PDB file of C-alpha atoms in Angstrom:
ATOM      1  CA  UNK A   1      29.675 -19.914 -19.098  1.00 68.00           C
ATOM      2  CA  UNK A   2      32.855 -20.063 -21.162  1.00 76.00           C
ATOM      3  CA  UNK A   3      35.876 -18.199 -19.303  1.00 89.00           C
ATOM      4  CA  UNK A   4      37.636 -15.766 -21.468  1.00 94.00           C
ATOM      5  CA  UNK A   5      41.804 -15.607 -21.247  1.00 95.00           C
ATOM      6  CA  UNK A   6      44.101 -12.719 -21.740  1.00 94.00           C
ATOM      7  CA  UNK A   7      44.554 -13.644 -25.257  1.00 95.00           C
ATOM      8  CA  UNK A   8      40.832 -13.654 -26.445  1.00 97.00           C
ATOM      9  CA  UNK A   9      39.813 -12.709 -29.442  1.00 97.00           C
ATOM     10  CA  UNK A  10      37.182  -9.839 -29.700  1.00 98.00           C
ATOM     11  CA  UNK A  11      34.643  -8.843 -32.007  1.00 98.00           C
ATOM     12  CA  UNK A  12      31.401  -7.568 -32.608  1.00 98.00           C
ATOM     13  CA  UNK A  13      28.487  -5.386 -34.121  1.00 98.00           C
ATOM     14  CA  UNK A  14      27.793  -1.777 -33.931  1.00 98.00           C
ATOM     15  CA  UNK A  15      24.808  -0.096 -34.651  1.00 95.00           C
ATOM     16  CA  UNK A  16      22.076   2.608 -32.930  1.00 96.00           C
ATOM     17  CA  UNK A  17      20.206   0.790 -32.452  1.00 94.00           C
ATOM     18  CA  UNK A  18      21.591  -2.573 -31.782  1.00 94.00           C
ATOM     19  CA  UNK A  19      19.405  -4.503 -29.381  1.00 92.00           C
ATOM     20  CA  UNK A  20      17.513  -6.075 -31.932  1.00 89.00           C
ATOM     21  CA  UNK A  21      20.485  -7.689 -33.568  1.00 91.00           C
ATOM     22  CA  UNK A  22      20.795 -11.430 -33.698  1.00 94.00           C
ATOM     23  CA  UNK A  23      24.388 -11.584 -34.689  1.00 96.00           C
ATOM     24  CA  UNK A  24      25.690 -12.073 -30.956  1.00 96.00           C
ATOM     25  CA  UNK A  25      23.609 -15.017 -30.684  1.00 97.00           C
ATOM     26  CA  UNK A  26      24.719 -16.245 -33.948  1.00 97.00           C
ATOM     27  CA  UNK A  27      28.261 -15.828 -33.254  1.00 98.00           C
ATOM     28  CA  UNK A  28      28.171 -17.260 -29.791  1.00 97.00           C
ATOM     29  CA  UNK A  29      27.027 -20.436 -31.102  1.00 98.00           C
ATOM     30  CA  UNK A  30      29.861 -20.419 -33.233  1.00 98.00           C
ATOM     31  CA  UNK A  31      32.007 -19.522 -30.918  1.00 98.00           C
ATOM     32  CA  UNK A  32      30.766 -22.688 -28.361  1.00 97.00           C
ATOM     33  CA  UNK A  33      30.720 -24.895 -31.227  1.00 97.00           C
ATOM     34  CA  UNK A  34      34.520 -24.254 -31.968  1.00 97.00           C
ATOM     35  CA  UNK A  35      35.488 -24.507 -28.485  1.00 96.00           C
ATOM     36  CA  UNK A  36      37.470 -20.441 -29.312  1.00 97.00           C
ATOM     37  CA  UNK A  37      38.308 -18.188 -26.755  1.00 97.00           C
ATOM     38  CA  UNK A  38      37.203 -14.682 -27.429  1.00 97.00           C
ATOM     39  CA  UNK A  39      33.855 -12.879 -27.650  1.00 97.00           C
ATOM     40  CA  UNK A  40      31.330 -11.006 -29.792  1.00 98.00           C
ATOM     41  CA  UNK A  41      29.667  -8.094 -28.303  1.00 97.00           C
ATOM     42  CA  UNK A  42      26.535  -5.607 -29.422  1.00 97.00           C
ATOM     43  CA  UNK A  43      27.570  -2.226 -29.648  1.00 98.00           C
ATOM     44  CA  UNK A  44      25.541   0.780 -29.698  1.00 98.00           C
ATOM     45  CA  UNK A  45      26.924   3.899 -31.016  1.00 98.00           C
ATOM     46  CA  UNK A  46      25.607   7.002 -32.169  1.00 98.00           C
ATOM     47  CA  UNK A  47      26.121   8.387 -35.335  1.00 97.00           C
ATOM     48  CA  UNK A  48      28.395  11.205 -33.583  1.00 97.00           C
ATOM     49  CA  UNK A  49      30.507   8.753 -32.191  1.00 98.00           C
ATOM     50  CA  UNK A  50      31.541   6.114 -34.771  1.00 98.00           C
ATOM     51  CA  UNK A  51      34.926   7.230 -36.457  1.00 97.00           C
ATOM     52  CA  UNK A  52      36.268   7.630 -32.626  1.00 97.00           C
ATOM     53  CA  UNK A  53      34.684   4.461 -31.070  1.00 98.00           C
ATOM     54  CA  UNK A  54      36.188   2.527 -34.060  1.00 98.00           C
ATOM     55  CA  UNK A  55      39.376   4.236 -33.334  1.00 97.00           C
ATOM     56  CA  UNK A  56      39.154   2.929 -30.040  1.00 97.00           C
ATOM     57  CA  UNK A  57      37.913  -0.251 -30.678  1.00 98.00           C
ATOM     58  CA  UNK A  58      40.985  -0.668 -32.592  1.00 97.00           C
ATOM     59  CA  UNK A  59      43.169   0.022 -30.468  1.00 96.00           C
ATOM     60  CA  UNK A  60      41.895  -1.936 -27.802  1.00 96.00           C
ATOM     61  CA  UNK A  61      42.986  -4.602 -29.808  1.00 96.00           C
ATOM     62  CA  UNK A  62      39.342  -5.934 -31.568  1.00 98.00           C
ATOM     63  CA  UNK A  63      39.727  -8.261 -34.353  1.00 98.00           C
ATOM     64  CA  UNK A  64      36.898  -6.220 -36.392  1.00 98.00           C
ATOM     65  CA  UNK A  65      33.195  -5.793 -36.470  1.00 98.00           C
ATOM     66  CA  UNK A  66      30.277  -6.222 -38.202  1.00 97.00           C
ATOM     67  CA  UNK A  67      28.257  -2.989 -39.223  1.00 96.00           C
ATOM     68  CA  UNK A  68      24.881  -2.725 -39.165  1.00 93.00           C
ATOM     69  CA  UNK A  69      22.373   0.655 -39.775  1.00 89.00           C
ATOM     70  CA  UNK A  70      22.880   3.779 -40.156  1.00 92.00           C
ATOM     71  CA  UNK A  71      26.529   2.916 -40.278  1.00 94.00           C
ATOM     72  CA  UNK A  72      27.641   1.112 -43.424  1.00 93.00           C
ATOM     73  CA  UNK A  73      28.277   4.245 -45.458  1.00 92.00           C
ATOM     74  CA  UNK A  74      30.660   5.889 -42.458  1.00 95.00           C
ATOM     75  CA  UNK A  75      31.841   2.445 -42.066  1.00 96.00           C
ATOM     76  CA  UNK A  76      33.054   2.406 -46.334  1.00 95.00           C
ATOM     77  CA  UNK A  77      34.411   6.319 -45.616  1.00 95.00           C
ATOM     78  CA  UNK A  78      36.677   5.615 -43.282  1.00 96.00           C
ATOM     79  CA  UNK A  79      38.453   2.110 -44.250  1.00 97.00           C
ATOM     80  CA  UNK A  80      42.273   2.577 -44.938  1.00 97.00           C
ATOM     81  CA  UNK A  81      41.382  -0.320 -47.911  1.00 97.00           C
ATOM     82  CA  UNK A  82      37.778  -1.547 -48.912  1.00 97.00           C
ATOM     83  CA  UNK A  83      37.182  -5.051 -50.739  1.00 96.00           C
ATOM     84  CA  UNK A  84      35.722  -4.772 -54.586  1.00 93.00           C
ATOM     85  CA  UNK A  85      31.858  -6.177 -52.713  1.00 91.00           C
ATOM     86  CA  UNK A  86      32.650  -2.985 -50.625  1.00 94.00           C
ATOM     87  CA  UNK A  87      33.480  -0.612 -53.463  1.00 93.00           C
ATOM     88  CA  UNK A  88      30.166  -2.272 -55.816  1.00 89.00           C
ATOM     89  CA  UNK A  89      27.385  -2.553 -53.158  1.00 89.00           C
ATOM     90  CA  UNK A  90      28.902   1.290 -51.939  1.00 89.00           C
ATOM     91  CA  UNK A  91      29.069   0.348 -48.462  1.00 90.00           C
ATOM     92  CA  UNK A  92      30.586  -1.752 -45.627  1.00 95.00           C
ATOM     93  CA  UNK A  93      28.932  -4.155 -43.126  1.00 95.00           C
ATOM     94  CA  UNK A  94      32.373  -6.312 -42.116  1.00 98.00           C
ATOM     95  CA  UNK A  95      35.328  -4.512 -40.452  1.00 98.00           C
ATOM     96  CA  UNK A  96      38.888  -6.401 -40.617  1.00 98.00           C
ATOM     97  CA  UNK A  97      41.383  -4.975 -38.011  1.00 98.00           C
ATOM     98  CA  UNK A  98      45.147  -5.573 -38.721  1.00 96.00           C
ATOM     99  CA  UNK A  99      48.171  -3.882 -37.873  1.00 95.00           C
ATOM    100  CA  UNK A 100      46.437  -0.826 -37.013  1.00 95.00           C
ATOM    101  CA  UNK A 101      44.902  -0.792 -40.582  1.00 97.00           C
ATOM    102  CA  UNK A 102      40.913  -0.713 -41.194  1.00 98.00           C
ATOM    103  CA  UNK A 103      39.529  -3.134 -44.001  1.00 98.00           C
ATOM    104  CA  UNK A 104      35.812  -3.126 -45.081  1.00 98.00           C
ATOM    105  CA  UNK A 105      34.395  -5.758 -47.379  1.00 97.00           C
ATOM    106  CA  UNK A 106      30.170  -6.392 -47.964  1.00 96.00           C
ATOM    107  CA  UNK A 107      29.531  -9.736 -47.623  1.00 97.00           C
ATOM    108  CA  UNK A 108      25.183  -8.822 -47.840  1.00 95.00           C
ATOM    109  CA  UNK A 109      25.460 -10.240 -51.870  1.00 96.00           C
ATOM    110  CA  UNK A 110      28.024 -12.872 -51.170  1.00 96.00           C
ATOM    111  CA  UNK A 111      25.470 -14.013 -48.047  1.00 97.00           C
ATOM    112  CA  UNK A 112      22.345 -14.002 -50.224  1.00 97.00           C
ATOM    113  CA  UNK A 113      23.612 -16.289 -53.497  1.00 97.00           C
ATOM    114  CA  UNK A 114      25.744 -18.981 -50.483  1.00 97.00           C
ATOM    115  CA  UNK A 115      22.215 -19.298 -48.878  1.00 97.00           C
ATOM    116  CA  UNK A 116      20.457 -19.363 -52.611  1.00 97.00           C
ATOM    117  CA  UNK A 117      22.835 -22.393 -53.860  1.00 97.00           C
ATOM    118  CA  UNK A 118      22.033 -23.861 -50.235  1.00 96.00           C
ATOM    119  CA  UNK A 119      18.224 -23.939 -50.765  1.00 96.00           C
ATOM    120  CA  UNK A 120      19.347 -25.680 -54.429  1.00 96.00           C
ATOM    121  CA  UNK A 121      18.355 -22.411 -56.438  1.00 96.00           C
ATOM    122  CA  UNK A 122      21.146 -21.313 -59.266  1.00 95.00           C
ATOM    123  CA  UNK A 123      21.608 -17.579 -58.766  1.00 91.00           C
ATOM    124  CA  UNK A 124      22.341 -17.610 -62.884  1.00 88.00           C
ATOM    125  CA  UNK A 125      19.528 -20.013 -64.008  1.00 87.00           C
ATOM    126  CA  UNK A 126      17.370 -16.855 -65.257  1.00 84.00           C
ATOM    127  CA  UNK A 127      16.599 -13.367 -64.817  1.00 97.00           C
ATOM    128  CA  UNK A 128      16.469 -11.861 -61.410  1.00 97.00           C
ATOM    129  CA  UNK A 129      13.663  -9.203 -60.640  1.00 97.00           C
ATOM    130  CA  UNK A 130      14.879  -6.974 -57.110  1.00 97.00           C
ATOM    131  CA  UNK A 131      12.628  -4.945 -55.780  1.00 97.00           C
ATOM    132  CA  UNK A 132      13.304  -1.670 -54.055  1.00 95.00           C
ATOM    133  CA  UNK A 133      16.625   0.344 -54.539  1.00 93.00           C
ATOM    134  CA  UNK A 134      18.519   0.643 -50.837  1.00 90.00           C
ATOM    135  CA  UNK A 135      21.872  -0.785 -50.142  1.00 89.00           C
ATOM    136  CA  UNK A 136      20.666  -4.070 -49.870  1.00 91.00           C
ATOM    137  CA  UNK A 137      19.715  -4.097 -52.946  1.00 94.00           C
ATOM    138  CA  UNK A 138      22.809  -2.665 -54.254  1.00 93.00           C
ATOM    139  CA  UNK A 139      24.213  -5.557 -53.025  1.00 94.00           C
ATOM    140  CA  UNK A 140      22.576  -8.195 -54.024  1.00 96.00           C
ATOM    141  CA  UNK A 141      22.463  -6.888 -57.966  1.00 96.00           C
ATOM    142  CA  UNK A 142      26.004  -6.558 -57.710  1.00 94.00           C
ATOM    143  CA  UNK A 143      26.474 -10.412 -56.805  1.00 95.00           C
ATOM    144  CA  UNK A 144      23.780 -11.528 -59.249  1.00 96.00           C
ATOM    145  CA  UNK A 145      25.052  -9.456 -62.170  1.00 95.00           C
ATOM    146  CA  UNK A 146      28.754 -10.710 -61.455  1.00 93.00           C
ATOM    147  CA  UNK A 147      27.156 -14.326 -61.083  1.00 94.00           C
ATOM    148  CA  UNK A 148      26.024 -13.970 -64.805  1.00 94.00           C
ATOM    149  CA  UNK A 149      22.157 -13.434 -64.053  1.00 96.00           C
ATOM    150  CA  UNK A 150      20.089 -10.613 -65.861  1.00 96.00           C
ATOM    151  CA  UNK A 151      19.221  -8.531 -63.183  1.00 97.00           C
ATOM    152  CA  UNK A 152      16.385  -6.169 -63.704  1.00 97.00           C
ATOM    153  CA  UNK A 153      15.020  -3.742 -60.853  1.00 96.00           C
ATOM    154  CA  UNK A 154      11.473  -1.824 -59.466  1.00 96.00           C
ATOM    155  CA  UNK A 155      11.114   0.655 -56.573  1.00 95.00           C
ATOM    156  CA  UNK A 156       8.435   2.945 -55.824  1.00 92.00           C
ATOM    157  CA  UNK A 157      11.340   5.490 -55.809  1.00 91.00           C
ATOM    158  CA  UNK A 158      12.274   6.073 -59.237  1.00 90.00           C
ATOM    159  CA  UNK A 159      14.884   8.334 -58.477  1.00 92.00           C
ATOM    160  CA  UNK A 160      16.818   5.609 -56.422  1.00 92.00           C
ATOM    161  CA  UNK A 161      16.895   3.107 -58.866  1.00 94.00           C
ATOM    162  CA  UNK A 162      17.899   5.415 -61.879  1.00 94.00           C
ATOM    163  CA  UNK A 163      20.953   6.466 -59.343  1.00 93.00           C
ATOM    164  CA  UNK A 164      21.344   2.518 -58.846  1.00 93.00           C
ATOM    165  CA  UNK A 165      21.073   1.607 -62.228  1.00 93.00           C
ATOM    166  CA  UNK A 166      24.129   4.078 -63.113  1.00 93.00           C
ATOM    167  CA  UNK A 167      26.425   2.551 -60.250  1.00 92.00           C
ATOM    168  CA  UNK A 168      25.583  -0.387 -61.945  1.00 93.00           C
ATOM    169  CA  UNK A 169      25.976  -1.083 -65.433  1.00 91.00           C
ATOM    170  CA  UNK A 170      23.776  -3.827 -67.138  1.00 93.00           C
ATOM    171  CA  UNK A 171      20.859  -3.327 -64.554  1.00 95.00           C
ATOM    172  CA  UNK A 172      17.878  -2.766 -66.292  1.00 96.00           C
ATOM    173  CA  UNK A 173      14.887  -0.503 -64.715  1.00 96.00           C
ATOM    174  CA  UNK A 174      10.956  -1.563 -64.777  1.00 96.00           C
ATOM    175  CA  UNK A 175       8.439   1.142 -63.939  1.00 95.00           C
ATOM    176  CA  UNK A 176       6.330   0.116 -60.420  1.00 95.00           C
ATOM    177  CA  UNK A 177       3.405  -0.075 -61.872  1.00 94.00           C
ATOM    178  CA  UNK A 178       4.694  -2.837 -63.806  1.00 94.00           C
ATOM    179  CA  UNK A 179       6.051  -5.405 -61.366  1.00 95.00           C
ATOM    180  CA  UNK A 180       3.318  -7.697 -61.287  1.00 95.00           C
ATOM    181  CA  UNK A 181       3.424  -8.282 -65.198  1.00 95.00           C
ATOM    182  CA  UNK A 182       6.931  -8.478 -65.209  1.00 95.00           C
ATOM    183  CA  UNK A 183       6.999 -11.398 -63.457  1.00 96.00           C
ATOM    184  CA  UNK A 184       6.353 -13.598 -66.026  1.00 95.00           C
ATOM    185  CA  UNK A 185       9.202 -13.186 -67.809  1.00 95.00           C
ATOM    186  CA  UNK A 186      11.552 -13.931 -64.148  1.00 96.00           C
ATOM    187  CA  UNK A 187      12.752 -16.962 -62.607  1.00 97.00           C
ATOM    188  CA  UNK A 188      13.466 -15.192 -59.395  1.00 97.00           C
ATOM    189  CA  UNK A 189      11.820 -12.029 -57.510  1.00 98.00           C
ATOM    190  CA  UNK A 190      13.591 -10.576 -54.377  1.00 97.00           C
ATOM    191  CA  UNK A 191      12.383  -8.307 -51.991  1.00 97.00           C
ATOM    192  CA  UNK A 192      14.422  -6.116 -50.899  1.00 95.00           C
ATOM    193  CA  UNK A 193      12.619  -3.637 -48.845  1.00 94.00           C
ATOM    194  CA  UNK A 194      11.375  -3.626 -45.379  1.00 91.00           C
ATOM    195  CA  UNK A 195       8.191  -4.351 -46.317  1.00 94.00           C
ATOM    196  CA  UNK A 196       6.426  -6.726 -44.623  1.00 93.00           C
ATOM    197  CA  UNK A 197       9.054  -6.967 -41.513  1.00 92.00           C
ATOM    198  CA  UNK A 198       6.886  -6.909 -38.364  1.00 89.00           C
ATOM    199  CA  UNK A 199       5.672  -3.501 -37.715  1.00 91.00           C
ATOM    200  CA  UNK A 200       5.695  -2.538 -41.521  1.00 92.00           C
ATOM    201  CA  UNK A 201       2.862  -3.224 -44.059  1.00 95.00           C
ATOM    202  CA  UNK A 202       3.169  -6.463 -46.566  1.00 95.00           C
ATOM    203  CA  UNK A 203       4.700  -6.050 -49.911  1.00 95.00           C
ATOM    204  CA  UNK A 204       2.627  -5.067 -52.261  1.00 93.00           C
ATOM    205  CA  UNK A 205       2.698  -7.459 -55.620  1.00 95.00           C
ATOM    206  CA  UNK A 206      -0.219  -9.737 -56.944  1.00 95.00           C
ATOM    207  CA  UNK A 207       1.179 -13.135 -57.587  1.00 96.00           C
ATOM    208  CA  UNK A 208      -1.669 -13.768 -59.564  1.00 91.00           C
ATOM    209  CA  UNK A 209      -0.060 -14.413 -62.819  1.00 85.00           C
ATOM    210  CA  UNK A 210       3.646 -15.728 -61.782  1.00 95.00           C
ATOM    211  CA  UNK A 211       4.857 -18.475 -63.845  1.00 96.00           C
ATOM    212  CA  UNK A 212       5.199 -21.877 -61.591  1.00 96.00           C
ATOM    213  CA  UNK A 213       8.856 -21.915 -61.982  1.00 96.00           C
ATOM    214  CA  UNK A 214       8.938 -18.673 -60.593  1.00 97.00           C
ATOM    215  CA  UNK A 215      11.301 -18.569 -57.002  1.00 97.00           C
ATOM    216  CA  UNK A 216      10.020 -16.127 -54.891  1.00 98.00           C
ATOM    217  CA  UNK A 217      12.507 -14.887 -51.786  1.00 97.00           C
ATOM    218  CA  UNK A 218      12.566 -11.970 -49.006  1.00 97.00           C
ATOM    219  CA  UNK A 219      15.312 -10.755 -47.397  1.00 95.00           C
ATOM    220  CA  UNK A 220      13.323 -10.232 -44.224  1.00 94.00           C
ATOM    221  CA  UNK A 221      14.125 -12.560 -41.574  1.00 93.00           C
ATOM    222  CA  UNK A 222      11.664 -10.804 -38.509  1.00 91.00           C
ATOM    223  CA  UNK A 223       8.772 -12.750 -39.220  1.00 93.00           C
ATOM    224  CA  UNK A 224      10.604 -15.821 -40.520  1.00 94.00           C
ATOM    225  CA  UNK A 225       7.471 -16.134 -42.686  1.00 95.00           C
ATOM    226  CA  UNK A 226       6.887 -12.980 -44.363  1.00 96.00           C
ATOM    227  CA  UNK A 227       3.412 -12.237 -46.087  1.00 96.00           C
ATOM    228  CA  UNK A 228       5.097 -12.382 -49.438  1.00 97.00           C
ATOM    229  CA  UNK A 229       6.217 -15.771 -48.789  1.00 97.00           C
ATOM    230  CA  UNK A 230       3.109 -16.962 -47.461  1.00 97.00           C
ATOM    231  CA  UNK A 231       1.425 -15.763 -50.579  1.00 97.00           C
ATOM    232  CA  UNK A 232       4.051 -17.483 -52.689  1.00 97.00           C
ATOM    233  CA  UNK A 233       3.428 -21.356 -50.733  1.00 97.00           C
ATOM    234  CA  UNK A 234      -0.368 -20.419 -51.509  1.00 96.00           C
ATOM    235  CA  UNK A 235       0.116 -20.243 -55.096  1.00 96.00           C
ATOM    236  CA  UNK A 236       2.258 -22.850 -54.994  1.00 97.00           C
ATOM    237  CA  UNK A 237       5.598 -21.403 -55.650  1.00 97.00           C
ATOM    238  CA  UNK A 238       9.508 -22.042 -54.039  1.00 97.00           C
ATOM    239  CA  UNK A 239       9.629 -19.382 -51.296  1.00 97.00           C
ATOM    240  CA  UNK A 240      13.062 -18.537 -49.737  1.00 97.00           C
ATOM    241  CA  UNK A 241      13.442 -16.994 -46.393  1.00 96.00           C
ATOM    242  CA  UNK A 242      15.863 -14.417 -45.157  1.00 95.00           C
ATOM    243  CA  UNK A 243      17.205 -16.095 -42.272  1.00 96.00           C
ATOM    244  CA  UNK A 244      19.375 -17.754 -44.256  1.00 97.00           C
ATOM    245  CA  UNK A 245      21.199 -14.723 -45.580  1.00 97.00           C
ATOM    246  CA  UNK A 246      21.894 -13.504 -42.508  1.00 96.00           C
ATOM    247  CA  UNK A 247      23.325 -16.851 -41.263  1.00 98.00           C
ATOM    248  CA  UNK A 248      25.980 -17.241 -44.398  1.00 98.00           C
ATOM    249  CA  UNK A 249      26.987 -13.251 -44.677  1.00 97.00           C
ATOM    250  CA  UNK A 250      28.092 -13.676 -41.108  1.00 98.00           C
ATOM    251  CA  UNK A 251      30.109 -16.311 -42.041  1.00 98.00           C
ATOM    252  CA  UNK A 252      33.468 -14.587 -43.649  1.00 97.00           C
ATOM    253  CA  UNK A 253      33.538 -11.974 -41.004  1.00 98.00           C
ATOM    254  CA  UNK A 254      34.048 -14.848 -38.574  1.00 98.00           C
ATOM    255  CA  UNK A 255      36.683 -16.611 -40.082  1.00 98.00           C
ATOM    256  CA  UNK A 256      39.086 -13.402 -40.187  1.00 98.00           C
ATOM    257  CA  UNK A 257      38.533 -12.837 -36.674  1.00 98.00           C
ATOM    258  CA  UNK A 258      38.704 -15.828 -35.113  1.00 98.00           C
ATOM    259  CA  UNK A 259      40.485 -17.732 -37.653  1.00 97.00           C
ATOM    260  CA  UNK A 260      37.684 -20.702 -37.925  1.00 98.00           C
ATOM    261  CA  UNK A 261      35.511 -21.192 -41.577  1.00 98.00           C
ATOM    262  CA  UNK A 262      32.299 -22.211 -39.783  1.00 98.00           C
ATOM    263  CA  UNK A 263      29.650 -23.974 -40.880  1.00 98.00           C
ATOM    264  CA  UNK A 264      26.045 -22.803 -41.893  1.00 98.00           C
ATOM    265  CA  UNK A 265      24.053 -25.633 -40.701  1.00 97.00           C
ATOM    266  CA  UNK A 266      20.419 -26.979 -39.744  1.00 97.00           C
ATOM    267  CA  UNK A 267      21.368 -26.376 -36.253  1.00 98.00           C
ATOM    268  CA  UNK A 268      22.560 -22.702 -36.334  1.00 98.00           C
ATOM    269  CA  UNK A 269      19.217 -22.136 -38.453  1.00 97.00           C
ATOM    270  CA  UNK A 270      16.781 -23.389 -35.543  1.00 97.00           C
ATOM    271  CA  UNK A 271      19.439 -21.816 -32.357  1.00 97.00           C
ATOM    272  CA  UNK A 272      18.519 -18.595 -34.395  1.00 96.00           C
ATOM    273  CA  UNK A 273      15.010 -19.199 -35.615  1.00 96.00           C
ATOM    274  CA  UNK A 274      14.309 -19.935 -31.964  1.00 94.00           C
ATOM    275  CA  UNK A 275      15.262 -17.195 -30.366  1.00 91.00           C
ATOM    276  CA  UNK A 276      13.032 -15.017 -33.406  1.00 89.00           C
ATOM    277  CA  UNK A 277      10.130 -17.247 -32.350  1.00 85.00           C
ATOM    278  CA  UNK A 278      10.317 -16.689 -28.621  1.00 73.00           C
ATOM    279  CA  UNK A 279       8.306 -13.255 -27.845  1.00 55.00           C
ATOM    280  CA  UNK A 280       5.405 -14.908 -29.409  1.00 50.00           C
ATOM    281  CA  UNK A 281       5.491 -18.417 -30.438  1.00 42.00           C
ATOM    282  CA  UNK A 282       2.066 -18.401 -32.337  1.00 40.00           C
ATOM    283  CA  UNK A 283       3.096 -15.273 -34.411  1.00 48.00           C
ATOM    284  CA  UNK A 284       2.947 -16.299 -37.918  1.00 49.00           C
ATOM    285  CA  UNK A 285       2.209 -13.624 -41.102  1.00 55.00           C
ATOM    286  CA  UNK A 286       0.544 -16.788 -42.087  1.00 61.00           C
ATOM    287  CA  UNK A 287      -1.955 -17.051 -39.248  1.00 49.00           C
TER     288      UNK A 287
END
């Protein structure tokens, strides 16, 4: 059990909830590996509560915290300077204490194209396909479109994604009726919806006719295997997990708080995989 001095460094995530967060474990092993003295702690806060707990937080002397739901948009509001990933994706998820002075960055978009190149895909080799129109996928459209992909977008909302597609110039819109057709002209499709985490029902999108270069990815890391990427190894195509984009968007936050670049590795992947496998080791959306 590593022994903490007076000069630790602190940091951590807030949420409501926050128990099901994995970032703690994440950082911790970072925080072993590197031998650092300081902390990263799960906090739940209510809605109610956030602009005075981060007041506190800060001056309690935290290094700066990671922001999970329902928080990023409070999290953007009350930054005394946001990053331009902040100010493009329209919310926050890392928190940079300094000198009394809050600053917010998104690091969701930067996280998804590290872990991309990482699994030996080019974010810019061909035209992206995102589907659904939350923050997430704000996000991730803003890092593919500055990347230099075509990014084009579906979401059984249409309402969301015609308010996306005007925070976003150069995304292009596809009706949801038409997803399945439109992936033949993609090289990548992302989900970016719930669907299909544990709990929630699969995706909904006929692989049927997907070209064979086509690279299909989730952003869902609860199961590691999602049905969409199940179907995608059935028909044969490159399927991308979500893990991995949690494991590299973590990575900045860390480095400003504790003052280590760490490293995104095979064994962070299975510490973390792991501990997603443990309430039921035979669970698999493949089974």
């Amino acid at each position: 059990m590593p022994i903490l001095s007076g000069k630790a460094r602190l940091a951590g995530v807030v949420g409501w909830p926050v128990a099901h967060s994995r970032s703690p474990r994440l950082h911790g092993f970072w925080l072993e590996r590197y031998a650092i003295d300081g902390a990263y702690v799960p906090l739940a806060v209510a809605p109610a509560d956030f602009a005075r707990a981060i007041g506190g937080l800060v001056g309690c002397g935290f290094a700066g915290l990671n922001v999970t739901l329902p928080h990023k948009e409070a999290a953007f509001a009350l930054c005394d300077e946001v990053a331009p990933s902040a100010r493009r994706a329209g919310a926050v998820n890392t928190l940079i204490f300094r000198d009394r002075r809050v600053y917010g960055s998104n690091t969701d978009g930067a996280g998804f194209l590290a872990h991309l190149r990482a699994e030996g895909v080019d974010p810019a080799a061909g035209p992206a396909l995102l589907i659904g129109a939350g923050g997430a996928a704000r996000a991730i459209a803003s890092a593919l479109l500055e990347a230099g992909c075509a990014v084009s977008l579906t979401a059984r909302r249409q309402e969301a994604a015609a308010r996306l597609a005007a925070a976003l110039p150069g995304l292009a819109i596809l009706p949801w009726a038409a997803r399945a057709a439109a992936l033949a002209d993609h090289a990548l499709v992302v989900n970016t919806t719930q669907a299909g985490m544990s709990g929630n029902p699969p995706l909904a999108l006929d692989l049927a006719h997907a070209p064979a270069s086509l690279v299909v990815t989730d952003i869902v890391y609860v199961p590691l295997e999602t049905p969409l990427l199940c179907a995608a190894r059935a028909a044969g195509l490159r399927a991308v997990g979500g893990l991995g984009m949690l494991l590299h968007q973590a990575a900045p936050g860390f480095a400003a708080w504790f003052g280590v670049d760490p490293t995104v590795d095979e064994a962070l992947y299975r510490f973390v995989a792991d501990d997603l496998l443990r309430p039921d080791p035979a669970a698999s959306a493949c089974a």
